[in-house]
JSON list of C-alpha atoms in Angstrom, two decimals:
[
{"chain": "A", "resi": 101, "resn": "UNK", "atom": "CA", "xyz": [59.24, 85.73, 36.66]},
{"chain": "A", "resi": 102, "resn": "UNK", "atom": "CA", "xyz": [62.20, 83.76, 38.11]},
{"chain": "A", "resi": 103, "resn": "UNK", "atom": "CA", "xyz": [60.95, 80.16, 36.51]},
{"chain": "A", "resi": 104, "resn": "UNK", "atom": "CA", "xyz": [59.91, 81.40, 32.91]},
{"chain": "A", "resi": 105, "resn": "UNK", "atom": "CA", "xyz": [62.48, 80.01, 30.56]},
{"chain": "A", "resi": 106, "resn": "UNK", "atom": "CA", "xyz": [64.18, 82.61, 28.27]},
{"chain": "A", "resi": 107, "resn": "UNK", "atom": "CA", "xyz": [63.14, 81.67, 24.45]},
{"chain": "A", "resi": 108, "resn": "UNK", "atom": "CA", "xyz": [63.90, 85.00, 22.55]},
{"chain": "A", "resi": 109, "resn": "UNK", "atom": "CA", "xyz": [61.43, 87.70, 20.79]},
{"chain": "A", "resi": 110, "resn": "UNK", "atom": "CA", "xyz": [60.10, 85.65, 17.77]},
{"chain": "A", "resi": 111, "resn": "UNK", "atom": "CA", "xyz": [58.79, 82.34, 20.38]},
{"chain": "A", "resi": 112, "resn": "UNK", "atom": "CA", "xyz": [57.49, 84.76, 23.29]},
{"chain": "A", "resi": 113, "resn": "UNK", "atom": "CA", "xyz": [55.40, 86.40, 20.21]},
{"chain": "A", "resi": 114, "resn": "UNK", "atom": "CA", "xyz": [54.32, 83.13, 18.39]},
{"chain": "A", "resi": 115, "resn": "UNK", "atom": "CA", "xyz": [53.20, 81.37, 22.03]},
{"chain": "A", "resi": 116, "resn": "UNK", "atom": "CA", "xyz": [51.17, 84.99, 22.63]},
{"chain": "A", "resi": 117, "resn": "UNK", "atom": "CA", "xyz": [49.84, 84.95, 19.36]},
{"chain": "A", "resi": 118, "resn": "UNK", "atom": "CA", "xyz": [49.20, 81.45, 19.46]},
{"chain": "A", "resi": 119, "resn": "UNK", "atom": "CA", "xyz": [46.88, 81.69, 22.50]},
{"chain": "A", "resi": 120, "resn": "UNK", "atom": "CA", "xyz": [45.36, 84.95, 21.32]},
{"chain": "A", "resi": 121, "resn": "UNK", "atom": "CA", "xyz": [44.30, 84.39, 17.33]},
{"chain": "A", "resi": 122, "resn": "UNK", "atom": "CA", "xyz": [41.45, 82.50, 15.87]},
{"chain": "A", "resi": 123, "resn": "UNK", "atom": "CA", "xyz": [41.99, 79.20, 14.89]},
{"chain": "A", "resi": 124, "resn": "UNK", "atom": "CA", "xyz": [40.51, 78.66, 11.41]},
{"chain": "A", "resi": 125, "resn": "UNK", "atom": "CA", "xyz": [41.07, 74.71, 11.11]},
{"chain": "A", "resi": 126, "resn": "UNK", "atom": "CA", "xyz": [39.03, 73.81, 14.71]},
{"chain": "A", "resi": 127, "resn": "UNK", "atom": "CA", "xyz": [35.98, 72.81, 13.02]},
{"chain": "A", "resi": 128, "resn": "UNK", "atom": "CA", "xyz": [37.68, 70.66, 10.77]},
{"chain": "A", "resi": 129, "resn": "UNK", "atom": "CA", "xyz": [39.63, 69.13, 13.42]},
{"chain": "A", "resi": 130, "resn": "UNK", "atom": "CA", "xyz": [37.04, 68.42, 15.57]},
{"chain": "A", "resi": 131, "resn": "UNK", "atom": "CA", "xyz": [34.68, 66.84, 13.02]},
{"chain": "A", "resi": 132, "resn": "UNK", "atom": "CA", "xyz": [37.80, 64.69, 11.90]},
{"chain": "A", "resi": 133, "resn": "UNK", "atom": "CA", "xyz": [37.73, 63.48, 15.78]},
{"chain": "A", "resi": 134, "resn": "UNK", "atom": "CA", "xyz": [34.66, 62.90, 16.06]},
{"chain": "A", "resi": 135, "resn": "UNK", "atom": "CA", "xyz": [34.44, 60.79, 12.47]},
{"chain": "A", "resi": 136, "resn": "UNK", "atom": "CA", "xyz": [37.75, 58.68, 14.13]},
{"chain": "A", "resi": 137, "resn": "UNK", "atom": "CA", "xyz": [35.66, 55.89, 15.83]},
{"chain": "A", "resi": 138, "resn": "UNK", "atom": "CA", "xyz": [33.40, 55.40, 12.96]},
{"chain": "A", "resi": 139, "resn": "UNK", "atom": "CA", "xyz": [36.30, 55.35, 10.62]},
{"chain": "A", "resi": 140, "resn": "UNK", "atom": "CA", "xyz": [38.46, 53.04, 12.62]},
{"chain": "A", "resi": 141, "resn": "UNK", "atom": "CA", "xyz": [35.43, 50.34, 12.87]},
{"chain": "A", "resi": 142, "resn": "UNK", "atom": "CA", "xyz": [35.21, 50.90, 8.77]},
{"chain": "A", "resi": 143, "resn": "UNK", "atom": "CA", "xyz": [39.22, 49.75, 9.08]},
{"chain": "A", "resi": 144, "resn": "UNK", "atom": "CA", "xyz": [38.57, 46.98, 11.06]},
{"chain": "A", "resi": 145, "resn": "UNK", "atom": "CA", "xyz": [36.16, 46.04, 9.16]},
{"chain": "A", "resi": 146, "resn": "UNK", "atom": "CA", "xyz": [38.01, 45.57, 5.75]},
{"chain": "A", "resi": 147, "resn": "UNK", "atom": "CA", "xyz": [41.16, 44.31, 7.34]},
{"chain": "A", "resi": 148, "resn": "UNK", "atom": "CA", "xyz": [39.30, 41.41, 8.27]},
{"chain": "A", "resi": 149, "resn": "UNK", "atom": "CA", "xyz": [37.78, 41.09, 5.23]},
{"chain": "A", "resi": 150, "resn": "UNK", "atom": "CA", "xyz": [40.46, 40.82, 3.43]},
{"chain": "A", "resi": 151, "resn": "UNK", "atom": "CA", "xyz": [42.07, 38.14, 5.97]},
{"chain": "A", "resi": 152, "resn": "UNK", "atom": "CA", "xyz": [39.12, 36.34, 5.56]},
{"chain": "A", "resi": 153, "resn": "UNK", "atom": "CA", "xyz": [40.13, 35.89, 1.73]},
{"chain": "A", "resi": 154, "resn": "UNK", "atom": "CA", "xyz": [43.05, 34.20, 2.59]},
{"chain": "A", "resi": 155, "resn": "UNK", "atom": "CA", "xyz": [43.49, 30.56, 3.51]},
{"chain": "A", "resi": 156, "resn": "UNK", "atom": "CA", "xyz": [42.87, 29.35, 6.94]},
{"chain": "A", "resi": 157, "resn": "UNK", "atom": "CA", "xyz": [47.05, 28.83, 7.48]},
{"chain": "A", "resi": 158, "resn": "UNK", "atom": "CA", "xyz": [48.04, 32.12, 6.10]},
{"chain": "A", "resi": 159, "resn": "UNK", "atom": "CA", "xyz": [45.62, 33.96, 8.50]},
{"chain": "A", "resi": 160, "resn": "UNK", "atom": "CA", "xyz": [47.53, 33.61, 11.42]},
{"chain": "A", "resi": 161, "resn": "UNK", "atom": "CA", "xyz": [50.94, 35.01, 10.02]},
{"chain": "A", "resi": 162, "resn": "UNK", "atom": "CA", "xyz": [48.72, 37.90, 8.30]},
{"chain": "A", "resi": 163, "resn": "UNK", "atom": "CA", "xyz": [47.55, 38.68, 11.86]},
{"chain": "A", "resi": 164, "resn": "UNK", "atom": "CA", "xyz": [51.06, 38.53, 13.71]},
{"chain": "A", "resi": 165, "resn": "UNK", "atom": "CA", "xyz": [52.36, 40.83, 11.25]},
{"chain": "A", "resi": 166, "resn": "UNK", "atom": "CA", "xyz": [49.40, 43.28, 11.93]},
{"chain": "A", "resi": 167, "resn": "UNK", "atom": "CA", "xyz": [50.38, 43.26, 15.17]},
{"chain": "A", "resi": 168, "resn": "UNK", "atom": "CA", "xyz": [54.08, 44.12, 14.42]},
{"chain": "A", "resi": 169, "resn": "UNK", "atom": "CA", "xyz": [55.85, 40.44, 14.87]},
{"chain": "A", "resi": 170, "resn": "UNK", "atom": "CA", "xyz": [58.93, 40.20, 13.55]},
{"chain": "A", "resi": 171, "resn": "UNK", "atom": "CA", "xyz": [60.60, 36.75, 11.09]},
{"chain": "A", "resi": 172, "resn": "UNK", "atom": "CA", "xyz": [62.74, 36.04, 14.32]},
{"chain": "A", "resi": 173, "resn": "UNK", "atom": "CA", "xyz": [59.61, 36.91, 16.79]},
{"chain": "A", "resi": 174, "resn": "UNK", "atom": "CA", "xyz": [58.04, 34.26, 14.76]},
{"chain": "A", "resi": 175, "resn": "UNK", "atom": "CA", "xyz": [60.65, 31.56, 14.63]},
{"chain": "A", "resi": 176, "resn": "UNK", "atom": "CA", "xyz": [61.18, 31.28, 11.01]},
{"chain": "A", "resi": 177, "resn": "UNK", "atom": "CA", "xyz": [63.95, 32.15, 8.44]},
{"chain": "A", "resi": 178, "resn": "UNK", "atom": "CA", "xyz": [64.12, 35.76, 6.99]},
{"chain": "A", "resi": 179, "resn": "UNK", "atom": "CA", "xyz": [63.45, 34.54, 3.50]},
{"chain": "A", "resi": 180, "resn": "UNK", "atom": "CA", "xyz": [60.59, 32.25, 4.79]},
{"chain": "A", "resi": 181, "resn": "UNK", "atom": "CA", "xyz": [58.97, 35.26, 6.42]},
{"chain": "A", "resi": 182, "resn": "UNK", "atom": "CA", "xyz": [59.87, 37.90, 3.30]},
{"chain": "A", "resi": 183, "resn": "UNK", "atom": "CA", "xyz": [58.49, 35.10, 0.65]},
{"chain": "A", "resi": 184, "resn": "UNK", "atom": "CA", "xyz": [54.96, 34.57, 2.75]},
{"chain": "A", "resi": 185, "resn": "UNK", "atom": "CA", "xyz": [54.75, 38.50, 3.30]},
{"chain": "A", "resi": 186, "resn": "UNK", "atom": "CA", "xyz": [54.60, 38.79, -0.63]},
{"chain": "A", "resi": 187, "resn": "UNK", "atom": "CA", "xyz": [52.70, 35.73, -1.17]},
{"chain": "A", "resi": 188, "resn": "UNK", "atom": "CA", "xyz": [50.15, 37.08, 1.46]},
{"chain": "A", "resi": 189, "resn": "UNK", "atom": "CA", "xyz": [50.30, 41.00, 0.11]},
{"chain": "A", "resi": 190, "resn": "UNK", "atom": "CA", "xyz": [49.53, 38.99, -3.83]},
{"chain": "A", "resi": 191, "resn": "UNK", "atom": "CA", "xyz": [46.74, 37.58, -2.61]},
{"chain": "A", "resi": 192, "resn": "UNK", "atom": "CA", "xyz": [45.26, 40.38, -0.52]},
{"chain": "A", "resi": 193, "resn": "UNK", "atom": "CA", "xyz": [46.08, 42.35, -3.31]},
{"chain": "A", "resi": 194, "resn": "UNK", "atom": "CA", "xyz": [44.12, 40.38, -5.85]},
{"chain": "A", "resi": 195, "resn": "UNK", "atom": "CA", "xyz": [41.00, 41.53, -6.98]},
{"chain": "A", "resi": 196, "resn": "UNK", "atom": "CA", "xyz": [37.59, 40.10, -4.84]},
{"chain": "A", "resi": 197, "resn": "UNK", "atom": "CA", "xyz": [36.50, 38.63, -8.34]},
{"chain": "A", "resi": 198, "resn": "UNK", "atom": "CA", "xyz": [39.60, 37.43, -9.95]},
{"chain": "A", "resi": 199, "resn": "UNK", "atom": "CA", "xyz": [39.69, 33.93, -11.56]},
{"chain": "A", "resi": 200, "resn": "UNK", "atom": "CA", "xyz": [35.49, 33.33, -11.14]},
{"chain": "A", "resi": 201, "resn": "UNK", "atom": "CA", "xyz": [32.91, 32.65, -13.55]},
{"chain": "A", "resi": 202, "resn": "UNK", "atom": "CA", "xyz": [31.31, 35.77, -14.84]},
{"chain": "A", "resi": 203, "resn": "UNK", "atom": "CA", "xyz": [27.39, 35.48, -14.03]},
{"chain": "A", "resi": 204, "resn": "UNK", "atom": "CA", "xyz": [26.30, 35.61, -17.41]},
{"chain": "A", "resi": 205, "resn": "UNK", "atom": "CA", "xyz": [28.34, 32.36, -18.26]},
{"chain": "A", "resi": 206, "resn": "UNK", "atom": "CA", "xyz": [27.21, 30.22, -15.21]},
{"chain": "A", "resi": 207, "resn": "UNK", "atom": "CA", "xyz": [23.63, 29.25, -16.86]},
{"chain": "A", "resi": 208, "resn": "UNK", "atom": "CA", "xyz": [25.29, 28.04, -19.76]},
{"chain": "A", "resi": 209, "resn": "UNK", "atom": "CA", "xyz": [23.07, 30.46, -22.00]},
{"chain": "A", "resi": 210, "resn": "UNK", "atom": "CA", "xyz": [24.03, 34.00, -23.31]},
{"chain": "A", "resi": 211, "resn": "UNK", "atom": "CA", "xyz": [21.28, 36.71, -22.51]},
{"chain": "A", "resi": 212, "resn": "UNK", "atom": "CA", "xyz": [21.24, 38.53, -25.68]},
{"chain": "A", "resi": 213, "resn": "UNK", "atom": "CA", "xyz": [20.51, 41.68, -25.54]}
]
């Protein structure tokens, strides 16, 4: 017992207890690691889908700030790169369907109903 490190009472109980007691949150922690490569494809999935709406010279600044660039990583001013961060987060923001046609209107008739 000459290399065990002296904690006190209270942590020499919780690490025994720890090791000893039933864990009542396993099953929900394993399902949650099993769901983590389905769910990060699903993230992947609708990050570029929403860099897709964007315009083909935005894209690339999107992705470098994905990837954790910095404005002097990236050779421009700090209010260059803070006013195309906000003009990039408006669009993605926007809704999918935002400034289009509805469907009813495109035929040029009503369908009354």
């Amino acid at each position: 017992m000459k290399d065990r490190i002296t904690l006190g009472h209270e942590a020499d109980v919780a690490e025994t207890a720890a090791l000893t007691l039933a864990d009542n949150c396993a099953t929900e922690r394993i399902f949650a690691a099993l769901d983590w490569e389905r769910e990060e494809k699903s993230r992947k999935g609708q990050i570029n889908n929403a860099i897709r709406r964007l315009a083909k010279k935005d894209r690339p600044f999107a992705r470098s700030v994905l990837k954790g660039k910095r404005w002097e990583e990236m050779g421009i001013s700090k209010q260059a790169f803070y006013c195309k961060l906000k003009k990039v987060c408006d669009l993605i923001e926007m809704p999918v369907n935002r400034g289009r046609k509805r469907l009813l209107d495109i035929g040029g008739e009503r369908v009354s109903g």
